[in-house]
């Protein structure tokens, strides 16, 4: 961040120097174009909001904290890898897209509130969302990398799995007997519930591989909203506009992790 | 001289405004350079080494984190080699599948001075192994999963579909076969940290109760009151307030900008003291890690197979 600030300062002065003859002559020159390009590059570099299209199957994504700001914690955000994603009664995007989309934003996009996980100093990896059912791979990646925090993000459906179902609530699950998991679950509920559709629920996820096996003790499993509920889907998608809707609330993951770990 | 004279003939009334803007640009630029330099200098000046940095697996600074990443990636590579060799003995051409995230792996490659050759395969190892699996007869698939995980093909298929492990298998499912052999043959840099997790977590929680953090909380509270009129003790209070009253977002942002540096500085001092105590209490374990990984970076730097792998995957990483 410090180098970005200094670089921006140099950019401003360089732009002023290049623009000096134009100001004096009153005519635009090739230097004007260069100055505009420099200013544009500086503006782009300085921007903390970098929206990206993540509405498709994607690979591993890594967001690390800016130089000198790493807080020592590694966070792994696991995306759904359902083999039948898109055939689970989704009213909107496929479940694998929903989870990946949210994770990407929570990891790296400052939505104008209080910063994504990387803004807060965390090193973050987001798993792929391939339709391969290979949750073991996600766990292995996280364990090999030494993840301290492991959060799974899925979206929910009732047993029937058809659109349109009235069921709608946030569900956050924990590993029984692991206090770090219970604590993280509590903070996720606290921060997510006011923003997500419907009420809230929580119970253990002791039978699920991604709840049992990750080495990270700070782990939780989130079912963010019901993808079978049209109004919940509308909330998440924000009328389909990239960067709007539910993902604007993705800073709440960072807040929950920060509060749970007491702002390391 | 390329620049026209400052007091040239075109400098009339209309040129005054642009000159003001130029002066403003220079002033803003200079201010940004000063602010950035001060922040950088304060970071460097206040930097006290983290006591656990020297122990592999406990890196807290960026440099020690990169060292840990390098060792962890190398160990993953060696485990993958072991799995591939084991699967070959079982009769399967299993591609070398290094389970390490691509971003950190690219950083490791850069740290070792490895340049990408651009010979990235069209499909990842994970995709190649998935293709191999799908090409097998049911009998061969059964042998494949028995060899790789020590589990039946039916149980693996059920887990992939439902995410659930078979009843009664919570602790050991899919940890056998070639995977289990490789894990046993190549222990992880993170093992000691996991074994000491109870102590690590107790130490982490104790940071909040240190005298340094009490002082820091007082200073943070005074800052929040001064800049935004907020009655809070800790950063958590600020974000909790925003959850219950989103109208406080702007005030919270002001507190975040102005008061978090106070918190971060105090936190660092407190953290260093707590980890020093942890180091003393666990000296024998930590010395063991130090011994085990003595000269490891030289070994890694001399491992041509590993560097060759990093060269081949390049910046694209090991996943697509």
Coordinates of C-alpha atoms in Angstrom, one line a residue:
Chain A
X1 CA 0.0 0.0 0.0
X2 CA 2.8 2.4 0.9
X3 CA 4.5 1.8 -2.4
X4 CA 1.2 2.4 -4.2
X5 CA 0.7 5.7 -2.4
X6 CA 4.3 6.8 -3.2
X7 CA 3.9 5.6 -6.8
X8 CA 0.7 7.6 -7.2
X9 CA 2.4 10.7 -5.9
X10 CA 5.2 10.2 -8.5
X11 CA 2.5 9.7 -11.1
X12 CA 0.8 13.0 -10.3
X13 CA 4.0 15.0 -10.5
X14 CA 5.0 13.2 -13.7
X15 CA 1.6 14.1 -15.2
X16 CA 2.1 17.8 -14.1
X17 CA 5.5 18.0 -15.7
X18 CA 4.3 16.4 -19.0
X19 CA 1.3 18.7 -19.1
X20 CA 3.3 21.8 -18.5
X21 CA 4.1 22.6 -22.2
X22 CA 0.5 22.0 -23.1
X23 CA -0.7 24.5 -20.5
X24 CA 1.7 27.0 -21.9
X25 CA 0.9 26.5 -25.6
X26 CA -2.7 25.7 -25.2
X27 CA -2.4 22.9 -27.8
X28 CA -2.8 19.2 -27.1
X29 CA 0.3 17.3 -28.0
X30 CA 1.4 13.6 -27.9
X31 CA 2.6 14.5 -24.4
X32 CA -1.0 15.2 -23.5
X33 CA -1.9 11.7 -24.5
X34 CA 1.0 10.3 -22.5
X35 CA -0.1 12.3 -19.5
X36 CA -3.6 11.1 -19.8
X37 CA -2.4 7.5 -20.0
X38 CA -0.2 8.0 -16.9
X39 CA -3.1 9.5 -15.0
X40 CA -5.4 6.6 -16.1
X41 CA -2.9 4.0 -15.1
X42 CA -2.5 5.7 -11.7
X43 CA -6.2 5.8 -11.3
X44 CA -6.6 2.2 -12.1
X45 CA -3.8 1.1 -9.8
X46 CA -5.3 3.2 -7.0
X47 CA -8.7 1.7 -7.4
X48 CA -9.7 -0.6 -4.6
X49 CA -12.8 -1.9 -6.4
X50 CA -12.0 -4.4 -9.0
X51 CA -15.1 -6.2 -10.1
X52 CA -14.7 -9.2 -12.3
X53 CA -17.0 -11.6 -14.0
X54 CA -17.0 -14.8 -12.1
X55 CA -20.1 -16.5 -13.3
X56 CA -18.5 -19.5 -14.8
X57 CA -16.4 -22.5 -13.8
X58 CA -13.1 -21.2 -12.6
X59 CA -9.8 -22.4 -11.2
X60 CA -8.0 -21.7 -8.0
X61 CA -7.9 -18.0 -7.1
X62 CA -5.3 -16.5 -4.8
X63 CA -5.5 -13.0 -3.1
X64 CA -2.7 -12.1 -0.9
X65 CA -2.4 -9.1 1.5
X66 CA -0.5 -6.0 0.3
X67 CA 3.2 -5.9 0.9
X68 CA 4.0 -5.6 4.6
X69 CA 0.4 -6.0 5.7
X70 CA 0.1 -9.9 6.1
X71 CA -1.3 -10.7 9.5
X72 CA 0.1 -14.2 9.5
X73 CA -3.2 -16.0 8.7
X74 CA -4.1 -18.2 5.7
X75 CA -7.7 -18.4 4.8
X76 CA -9.1 -21.1 2.4
X77 CA -12.6 -20.5 1.0
X78 CA -14.0 -23.7 -0.5
X79 CA -16.4 -23.5 -3.4
X80 CA -19.1 -26.1 -4.2
X81 CA -17.9 -28.9 -6.6
X82 CA -21.3 -30.6 -7.1
X83 CA -21.4 -33.0 -10.0
X84 CA -25.0 -32.1 -10.7
X85 CA -24.7 -28.3 -10.2
X86 CA -27.3 -26.6 -12.3
X87 CA -29.7 -29.5 -11.8
X88 CA -30.4 -28.8 -8.2
X89 CA -33.5 -26.7 -8.6
X90 CA -31.6 -23.4 -9.0
X91 CA -33.8 -20.4 -9.9
X92 CA -30.8 -18.4 -10.9
X93 CA -27.1 -19.2 -11.3
X94 CA -25.8 -22.8 -10.6
X95 CA -25.0 -23.6 -7.0
X96 CA -21.3 -24.0 -7.9
X97 CA -21.4 -20.5 -9.4
X98 CA -23.1 -18.9 -6.3
X99 CA -20.5 -20.3 -3.8
X100 CA -17.5 -19.4 -6.0
X101 CA -18.9 -16.0 -6.8
X102 CA -19.4 -15.1 -3.1
X103 CA -16.0 -16.5 -2.1
X104 CA -14.2 -14.5 -4.8
X105 CA -15.8 -11.3 -3.5
X106 CA -15.2 -12.1 0.1
X107 CA -11.5 -12.8 -0.7
X108 CA -10.6 -9.9 -2.8
X109 CA -13.2 -7.3 -3.7
X110 CA -13.5 -4.2 -1.5
X111 CA -17.3 -3.5 -1.9
X112 CA -17.0 -0.1 -0.3
X113 CA -17.9 -1.2 3.2
X114 CA -15.1 -2.5 5.3
X115 CA -12.8 -4.4 3.0
X116 CA -12.4 -7.9 1.8
X117 CA -10.3 -10.5 3.5
X118 CA -7.1 -9.5 1.6
X119 CA -7.7 -5.8 2.5
X120 CA -7.7 -7.0 6.1
X121 CA -4.3 -8.6 5.8
X122 CA -5.3 -12.2 5.2
X123 CA -3.7 -14.4 2.5
X124 CA -6.6 -16.1 0.8
X125 CA -7.1 -19.0 -1.6
X126 CA -10.5 -19.8 -3.2
X127 CA -11.0 -23.3 -4.5
X128 CA -12.2 -24.1 -8.0
X129 CA -15.8 -24.9 -8.6
X130 CA -15.5 -27.7 -11.1
X131 CA -18.3 -30.2 -11.3
X132 CA -16.1 -33.1 -10.2
X133 CA -17.2 -33.8 -6.6
X134 CA -13.6 -33.7 -5.6
X135 CA -13.9 -32.2 -2.2
X136 CA -10.9 -34.2 -1.1
X137 CA -8.8 -32.1 -3.5
X138 CA -10.0 -28.9 -1.8
X139 CA -9.1 -30.3 1.6
X140 CA -5.7 -31.4 0.4
X141 CA -4.9 -28.0 -1.1
X142 CA -5.9 -26.3 2.1
X143 CA -3.9 -28.7 4.3
X144 CA -0.8 -28.6 2.1
X145 CA -0.8 -24.8 2.1
X146 CA -1.2 -24.7 5.9
X147 CA -4.7 -23.0 6.0
X148 CA -5.6 -21.7 9.4
X149 CA -9.2 -20.9 8.5
X150 CA -11.4 -23.0 6.2
X151 CA -14.9 -21.8 5.2
X152 CA -17.2 -23.6 2.8
X153 CA -19.8 -21.6 1.0
X154 CA -22.7 -23.4 -0.6
X155 CA -26.3 -22.4 -1.3
X156 CA -29.3 -24.5 -0.1
X157 CA -32.3 -26.3 -1.3
X158 CA -35.1 -28.3 0.4
X159 CA -35.4 -32.0 -0.3
X160 CA -37.5 -31.5 -3.4
X161 CA -34.9 -29.3 -5.0
X162 CA -37.1 -27.4 -7.3
X163 CA -37.6 -23.7 -8.0
X164 CA -39.8 -22.2 -6.5
X165 CA -39.7 -23.2 -2.9
X166 CA -40.8 -20.9 0.0
X167 CA -37.9 -22.2 2.3
X168 CA -35.5 -19.4 3.0
X169 CA -32.9 -19.1 5.7
X170 CA -29.1 -18.8 6.4
X171 CA -27.5 -21.9 7.7
X172 CA -24.0 -22.0 9.3
X173 CA -22.6 -25.3 10.5
X174 CA -19.8 -26.2 12.8
X175 CA -17.7 -29.2 13.9
X176 CA -18.9 -30.5 17.2
X177 CA -16.4 -30.2 20.0
X178 CA -14.1 -27.8 18.2
X179 CA -14.4 -24.5 20.0
X180 CA -12.7 -22.6 17.2
X181 CA -15.3 -23.9 14.8
X182 CA -18.2 -23.0 17.1
X183 CA -16.8 -19.5 17.7
X184 CA -16.4 -18.9 14.0
X185 CA -19.9 -20.1 13.3
X186 CA -21.3 -17.7 15.9
X187 CA -19.5 -14.7 14.3
X188 CA -20.6 -15.7 10.8
X189 CA -24.2 -15.9 11.9
X190 CA -23.9 -12.6 13.7
X191 CA -22.6 -10.8 10.6
X192 CA -24.4 -12.6 7.8
X193 CA -27.9 -12.9 9.3
X194 CA -28.9 -9.2 9.1
X195 CA -28.1 -9.2 5.4
X196 CA -29.2 -12.6 4.1
X197 CA -32.8 -13.5 3.2
X198 CA -35.0 -15.3 5.8
X199 CA -34.0 -16.3 9.3
X200 CA -31.1 -18.2 10.5
X201 CA -30.3 -21.8 11.5
X202 CA -27.2 -23.6 12.8
X203 CA -26.2 -27.2 13.5
X204 CA -23.2 -29.5 13.2
X205 CA -21.8 -30.7 10.0
X206 CA -20.0 -33.7 11.5
X207 CA -20.9 -36.1 8.7
X208 CA -19.5 -34.0 5.9
X209 CA -15.9 -34.5 4.7
X210 CA -15.2 -30.8 4.5
X211 CA -16.3 -30.4 8.1
X212 CA -14.3 -33.4 9.4
X213 CA -11.0 -33.4 7.6
X214 CA -9.5 -30.0 7.1
X215 CA -6.6 -29.4 9.5
X216 CA -7.7 -25.8 10.1
X217 CA -9.5 -25.7 13.4
X218 CA -11.2 -22.4 12.5
X219 CA -13.7 -23.9 10.1
X220 CA -17.3 -23.5 9.2
X221 CA -19.8 -24.5 6.6
X222 CA -22.2 -21.9 5.2
X223 CA -25.4 -22.4 3.2
X224 CA -25.8 -18.8 2.3
X225 CA -29.3 -18.7 1.0
X226 CA -31.9 -20.9 -0.8
X227 CA -31.2 -21.1 -4.5
X228 CA -34.7 -22.5 -4.9
X229 CA -36.3 -19.4 -3.6
X230 CA -36.8 -16.8 -6.3
X231 CA -36.7 -13.7 -4.1
X232 CA -33.6 -15.0 -2.3
X233 CA -31.9 -15.5 -5.7
X234 CA -33.0 -12.0 -6.8
X235 CA -31.3 -10.6 -3.6
X236 CA -28.1 -12.4 -4.4
X237 CA -28.0 -11.6 -8.1
X238 CA -29.0 -7.9 -7.7
X239 CA -30.9 -8.0 -11.0
X240 CA -28.0 -9.6 -12.7
X241 CA -25.7 -6.6 -12.5
X242 CA -22.1 -7.6 -11.8
X243 CA -20.9 -6.4 -8.4
X244 CA -24.4 -5.6 -7.1
X245 CA -26.8 -7.6 -5.0
X246 CA -25.8 -10.0 -2.3
X247 CA -22.1 -9.9 -3.1
X248 CA -22.1 -6.3 -1.8
X249 CA -22.4 -8.0 1.6
X250 CA -19.4 -10.3 1.2
X251 CA -17.3 -8.0 3.5
X252 CA -19.2 -9.7 6.3
X253 CA -16.9 -12.8 5.9
X254 CA -13.9 -10.7 6.6
X255 CA -15.6 -9.0 9.6
X256 CA -16.6 -12.3 11.1
X257 CA -13.1 -13.8 10.7
X258 CA -11.5 -10.6 12.0
X259 CA -13.8 -10.5 15.1
X260 CA -13.3 -14.2 15.7
X261 CA -9.5 -13.8 15.6
X262 CA -9.6 -10.4 17.3
X263 CA -8.1 -8.4 14.4
X264 CA -4.7 -10.1 14.1
Chain B
X1 CA 14.8 23.7 -24.3
X2 CA 11.6 21.8 -25.0
X3 CA 9.5 23.6 -22.4
X4 CA 8.3 26.9 -23.6
X5 CA 9.0 30.0 -21.5
X6 CA 6.8 30.2 -18.4
X7 CA 6.0 33.8 -19.2
X8 CA 5.4 33.2 -22.9
X9 CA 2.9 35.1 -25.1
X10 CA 0.0 32.7 -24.6
X11 CA 0.0 33.1 -20.9
X12 CA -3.0 35.3 -20.5
X13 CA -5.9 35.1 -18.1
X14 CA -7.1 31.7 -19.5
X15 CA -3.7 30.1 -18.6
X16 CA -3.9 30.9 -15.0
X17 CA -6.4 28.2 -14.1
X18 CA -4.5 25.4 -15.7
X19 CA -1.3 26.6 -13.9
X20 CA -3.2 26.4 -10.7
X21 CA -4.2 22.8 -11.6
X22 CA -0.6 21.9 -12.3
X23 CA 0.5 23.3 -9.0
X24 CA -2.3 21.3 -7.4
X25 CA -1.2 18.2 -9.2
X26 CA 2.4 18.6 -7.9
X27 CA 1.2 19.4 -4.4
X28 CA -1.0 16.3 -4.3
X29 CA 1.8 14.2 -5.7
X30 CA 4.3 15.5 -3.1
X31 CA 1.8 15.0 -0.3
X32 CA 1.2 11.4 -1.4
X33 CA 5.0 10.7 -1.5
X34 CA 5.4 12.1 2.0
X35 CA 2.5 10.2 3.4
X36 CA 3.7 6.9 1.8
X37 CA 7.2 7.4 2.9
X38 CA 6.2 8.2 6.5
X39 CA 4.0 5.1 6.7
X40 CA 6.8 3.0 5.2
X41 CA 9.4 4.4 7.6
X42 CA 7.1 3.9 10.6
X43 CA 6.6 0.3 9.6
X44 CA 10.3 -0.3 9.2
X45 CA 11.3 1.6 12.4
X46 CA 8.7 -0.2 14.5
X47 CA 9.4 -3.6 13.1
X48 CA 10.3 -5.9 15.9
X49 CA 11.2 -9.4 14.7
X50 CA 8.6 -12.1 15.3
X51 CA 10.1 -14.6 17.8
X52 CA 8.7 -17.7 16.0
X53 CA 9.9 -16.6 12.5
X54 CA 13.0 -18.8 12.7
X55 CA 11.0 -22.0 13.2
X56 CA 9.8 -23.6 10.0
X57 CA 6.0 -23.8 10.1
X58 CA 5.6 -20.8 12.3
X59 CA 6.6 -18.0 9.9
X60 CA 4.8 -14.7 10.7
X61 CA 6.7 -12.2 8.6
X62 CA 6.4 -12.2 4.8
X63 CA 9.9 -13.6 4.3
X64 CA 9.4 -16.4 6.8
X65 CA 6.0 -17.1 5.2
X66 CA 7.6 -17.5 1.9
X67 CA 10.2 -19.9 3.4
X68 CA 7.3 -22.0 4.9
X69 CA 5.5 -21.9 1.5
X70 CA 8.6 -23.1 -0.2
X71 CA 9.0 -26.0 2.1
X72 CA 5.3 -26.9 2.1
X73 CA 5.2 -26.8 -1.7
X74 CA 8.3 -29.0 -2.0
X75 CA 6.8 -31.5 0.5
X76 CA 3.6 -31.6 -1.5
X77 CA 5.7 -32.3 -4.6
X78 CA 7.4 -35.2 -2.9
X79 CA 4.2 -36.6 -1.7
X80 CA 2.8 -36.4 -5.2
X81 CA 5.9 -38.2 -6.5
X82 CA 5.3 -40.9 -3.9
X83 CA 1.7 -41.3 -4.9
X84 CA 2.5 -41.5 -8.6
X85 CA 5.2 -44.1 -8.0
X86 CA 2.9 -46.2 -5.8
X87 CA 0.0 -46.0 -8.4
X88 CA 2.5 -47.0 -11.1
X89 CA 3.3 -50.1 -9.1
X90 CA -0.4 -50.8 -8.9
X91 CA -0.6 -50.6 -12.7
X92 CA -2.0 -47.1 -13.2
X93 CA -0.4 -44.2 -15.2
X94 CA -1.3 -41.6 -12.5
X95 CA -0.2 -38.1 -13.4
X96 CA 1.9 -36.1 -10.9
X97 CA -0.8 -34.2 -9.0
X98 CA 0.8 -31.6 -6.7
X99 CA -2.0 -30.4 -4.4
X100 CA -0.7 -26.9 -3.8
X101 CA -2.6 -23.7 -4.8
X102 CA -1.3 -22.1 -7.9
X103 CA -0.9 -18.6 -6.7
X104 CA 1.4 -19.4 -3.7
X105 CA 3.2 -21.9 -6.0
X106 CA 4.0 -19.2 -8.5
X107 CA 5.4 -17.1 -5.6
X108 CA 7.6 -20.1 -4.5
X109 CA 8.9 -20.4 -8.1
X110 CA 9.8 -16.7 -8.2
X111 CA 11.5 -17.0 -4.8
X112 CA 13.7 -19.8 -6.1
X113 CA 14.5 -17.8 -9.3
X114 CA 12.7 -20.3 -11.5
X115 CA 11.5 -19.0 -14.9
X116 CA 8.5 -20.4 -16.7
X117 CA 9.3 -22.2 -19.9
X118 CA 5.8 -22.0 -21.2
X119 CA 5.4 -25.7 -21.7
X120 CA 2.2 -25.8 -19.7
X121 CA 0.1 -29.0 -20.6
X122 CA -3.3 -28.4 -22.1
X123 CA -4.9 -30.3 -19.2
X124 CA -4.0 -30.2 -15.6
X125 CA -2.8 -33.3 -13.7
X126 CA -6.2 -33.3 -11.9
X127 CA -8.0 -33.4 -15.2
X128 CA -5.7 -36.1 -16.6
X129 CA -6.4 -38.3 -13.6
X130 CA -10.1 -37.7 -13.8
X131 CA -10.0 -38.7 -17.5
X132 CA -8.0 -41.8 -16.5
X133 CA -10.7 -42.7 -13.9
X134 CA -13.6 -42.3 -16.3
X135 CA -11.9 -44.5 -18.9
X136 CA -11.6 -47.5 -16.5
X137 CA -13.9 -50.6 -16.4
X138 CA -15.8 -51.0 -13.1
X139 CA -13.3 -53.7 -12.1
X140 CA -10.3 -51.5 -12.8
X141 CA -12.0 -48.5 -11.1
X142 CA -12.4 -50.6 -8.0
X143 CA -8.7 -51.5 -8.0
X144 CA -7.9 -47.8 -8.8
X145 CA -9.7 -46.5 -5.7
X146 CA -8.4 -49.3 -3.5
X147 CA -4.9 -48.5 -4.6
X148 CA -5.2 -44.7 -4.3
X149 CA -7.3 -44.3 -1.1
X150 CA -7.8 -47.8 0.3
X151 CA -11.5 -47.4 -0.3
X152 CA -14.2 -49.0 -2.6
X153 CA -15.2 -47.2 -5.7
X154 CA -18.8 -47.1 -4.4
X155 CA -17.8 -45.3 -1.2
X156 CA -15.7 -42.8 -3.1
X157 CA -18.6 -42.2 -5.6
X158 CA -21.0 -41.7 -2.7
X159 CA -18.8 -39.2 -1.0
X160 CA -18.3 -37.2 -4.2
X161 CA -22.1 -37.0 -4.7
X162 CA -23.2 -36.4 -1.1
X163 CA -20.1 -35.0 0.5
X164 CA -20.8 -37.4 3.4
X165 CA -18.3 -40.0 4.6
X166 CA -19.7 -43.5 5.2
X167 CA -21.2 -44.1 8.7
X168 CA -18.6 -44.9 11.3
X169 CA -15.7 -43.8 9.1
X170 CA -15.3 -40.2 10.4
X171 CA -11.7 -40.4 11.4
X172 CA -10.0 -42.4 8.7
X173 CA -12.0 -42.4 5.5
X174 CA -9.8 -42.2 2.3
X175 CA -6.6 -41.8 4.2
X176 CA -5.2 -45.2 3.2
X177 CA -3.7 -46.7 0.0
X178 CA -1.0 -44.7 -1.8
X179 CA -2.3 -41.5 -0.3
X180 CA -1.8 -42.8 3.2
X181 CA 1.7 -44.2 2.3
X182 CA 2.8 -40.8 0.9
X183 CA 1.5 -38.9 3.9
X184 CA 3.5 -41.2 6.2
X185 CA 6.6 -41.0 4.1
X186 CA 6.7 -37.2 3.8
X187 CA 5.5 -35.5 7.0
X188 CA 4.3 -31.9 6.7
X189 CA 5.9 -28.7 7.8
X190 CA 2.6 -27.9 9.5
X191 CA 2.5 -31.0 11.7
X192 CA 4.1 -29.5 14.8
X193 CA 1.9 -26.4 14.6
X194 CA -1.2 -28.7 14.4
X195 CA 0.1 -30.9 17.3
X196 CA 0.6 -27.8 19.4
X197 CA -2.7 -26.3 18.3
X198 CA -4.2 -26.1 21.8
X199 CA -1.2 -24.1 23.0
X200 CA -1.1 -22.0 19.9
X201 CA -4.8 -21.1 20.3
X202 CA -4.4 -20.4 24.0
X203 CA -1.5 -18.1 23.3
X204 CA -3.5 -16.3 20.5
X205 CA -6.5 -15.8 22.9
X206 CA -4.2 -14.5 25.6
X207 CA -3.0 -11.6 23.4
X208 CA -6.3 -9.7 24.1
X209 CA -5.7 -9.8 27.9
X210 CA -2.1 -8.5 27.8
X211 CA -1.4 -5.1 29.5
X212 CA -0.3 -3.8 26.0
X213 CA -3.7 -4.6 24.6
X214 CA -5.4 -2.9 27.5
X215 CA -3.4 0.2 26.9
X216 CA -4.1 -0.1 23.2
X217 CA -7.8 -0.5 23.7
X218 CA -7.8 2.7 25.8
X219 CA -6.0 4.6 23.0
X220 CA -8.3 3.1 20.4
X221 CA -11.4 4.1 22.3
X222 CA -10.1 7.7 22.7
X223 CA -9.3 7.9 19.0
X224 CA -12.8 6.6 18.0
X225 CA -14.4 9.1 20.3
X226 CA -12.3 11.9 18.9
X227 CA -12.7 11.2 15.2
X228 CA -16.3 9.9 15.1
X229 CA -17.8 10.4 18.5
X230 CA -18.2 6.6 18.8
X231 CA -18.2 4.9 22.2
X232 CA -16.3 1.7 21.5
X233 CA -13.4 -0.2 23.0
X234 CA -12.2 -2.4 20.2
X235 CA -12.5 -2.7 16.4
X236 CA -15.0 -5.5 16.9
X237 CA -17.3 -3.1 18.7
X238 CA -17.2 -0.8 15.6
X239 CA -18.2 -3.5 13.1
X240 CA -20.9 -4.8 15.4
X241 CA -22.4 -1.4 15.7
X242 CA -22.5 -1.1 11.9
X243 CA -24.4 -4.4 11.7
X244 CA -27.1 -3.1 14.0
X245 CA -27.1 0.4 12.5
X246 CA -25.8 0.7 8.9
X247 CA -26.2 4.5 9.2
X248 CA -23.0 4.4 11.2
X249 CA -21.0 3.2 8.2
X250 CA -19.3 6.5 7.5
X251 CA -18.3 7.0 11.1
X252 CA -16.9 3.4 11.2
X253 CA -14.9 4.1 8.1
X254 CA -13.3 7.2 9.8
X255 CA -12.5 5.1 12.8
X256 CA -11.0 2.4 10.6
X257 CA -8.8 4.8 8.8
X258 CA -7.6 6.9 11.7
X259 CA -7.6 4.4 14.6
X260 CA -6.7 1.0 13.2
X261 CA -3.0 1.9 13.0
X262 CA -3.1 2.4 16.8
X263 CA -4.6 -1.0 17.2
X264 CA -2.2 -2.7 14.8
X265 CA 0.9 -1.2 16.5
X266 CA -0.3 -2.3 19.9
X267 CA -1.3 -5.7 18.7
X268 CA 2.1 -6.3 17.3
X269 CA 3.9 -5.4 20.5
X270 CA 1.5 -7.6 22.5
X271 CA 1.8 -10.5 20.0
X272 CA 5.6 -10.5 20.1
X273 CA 5.6 -10.7 23.9
X274 CA 3.0 -13.6 23.9
X275 CA 4.9 -15.6 21.3
X276 CA 8.2 -15.1 23.2
X277 CA 6.5 -16.9 26.1
X278 CA 5.2 -19.6 23.8
X279 CA 8.7 -20.1 22.5
X280 CA 10.1 -20.6 26.0
X281 CA 7.4 -23.0 27.0
X282 CA 7.8 -25.1 23.8
X283 CA 11.6 -24.8 23.3
X284 CA 12.2 -28.5 22.9
X285 CA 9.5 -29.0 20.2
X286 CA 10.6 -25.9 18.3
X287 CA 14.3 -26.9 18.4
X288 CA 13.2 -30.2 17.0
X289 CA 11.6 -28.5 14.0
X290 CA 14.7 -26.3 13.6
X291 CA 16.9 -29.4 13.5
X292 CA 14.6 -31.3 11.2
X293 CA 14.6 -28.5 8.6
X294 CA 18.3 -27.5 8.9
X295 CA 19.7 -26.8 5.4
X296 CA 16.3 -27.6 3.9
X297 CA 16.4 -24.6 1.6
X298 CA 19.7 -25.8 0.2
X299 CA 18.2 -29.2 -0.4
X300 CA 15.2 -27.6 -2.2
X301 CA 17.3 -25.3 -4.3
X302 CA 19.3 -28.3 -5.5
X303 CA 16.2 -30.4 -6.3
X304 CA 16.2 -30.3 -10.1
X305 CA 13.0 -32.3 -10.4
X306 CA 11.1 -29.8 -8.2
X307 CA 12.5 -26.8 -10.1
X308 CA 11.8 -28.5 -13.4
X309 CA 8.2 -29.0 -12.3
X310 CA 7.9 -25.3 -11.3
X311 CA 9.4 -24.3 -14.6
X312 CA 6.9 -26.4 -16.5
X313 CA 3.8 -25.1 -14.7
X314 CA 5.1 -21.5 -14.7
X315 CA 2.8 -18.7 -13.8
X316 CA -0.2 -20.7 -14.9
X317 CA 0.0 -22.9 -11.8
X318 CA -0.9 -26.5 -11.4
X319 CA -4.7 -26.0 -11.9
X320 CA -6.7 -24.6 -14.7

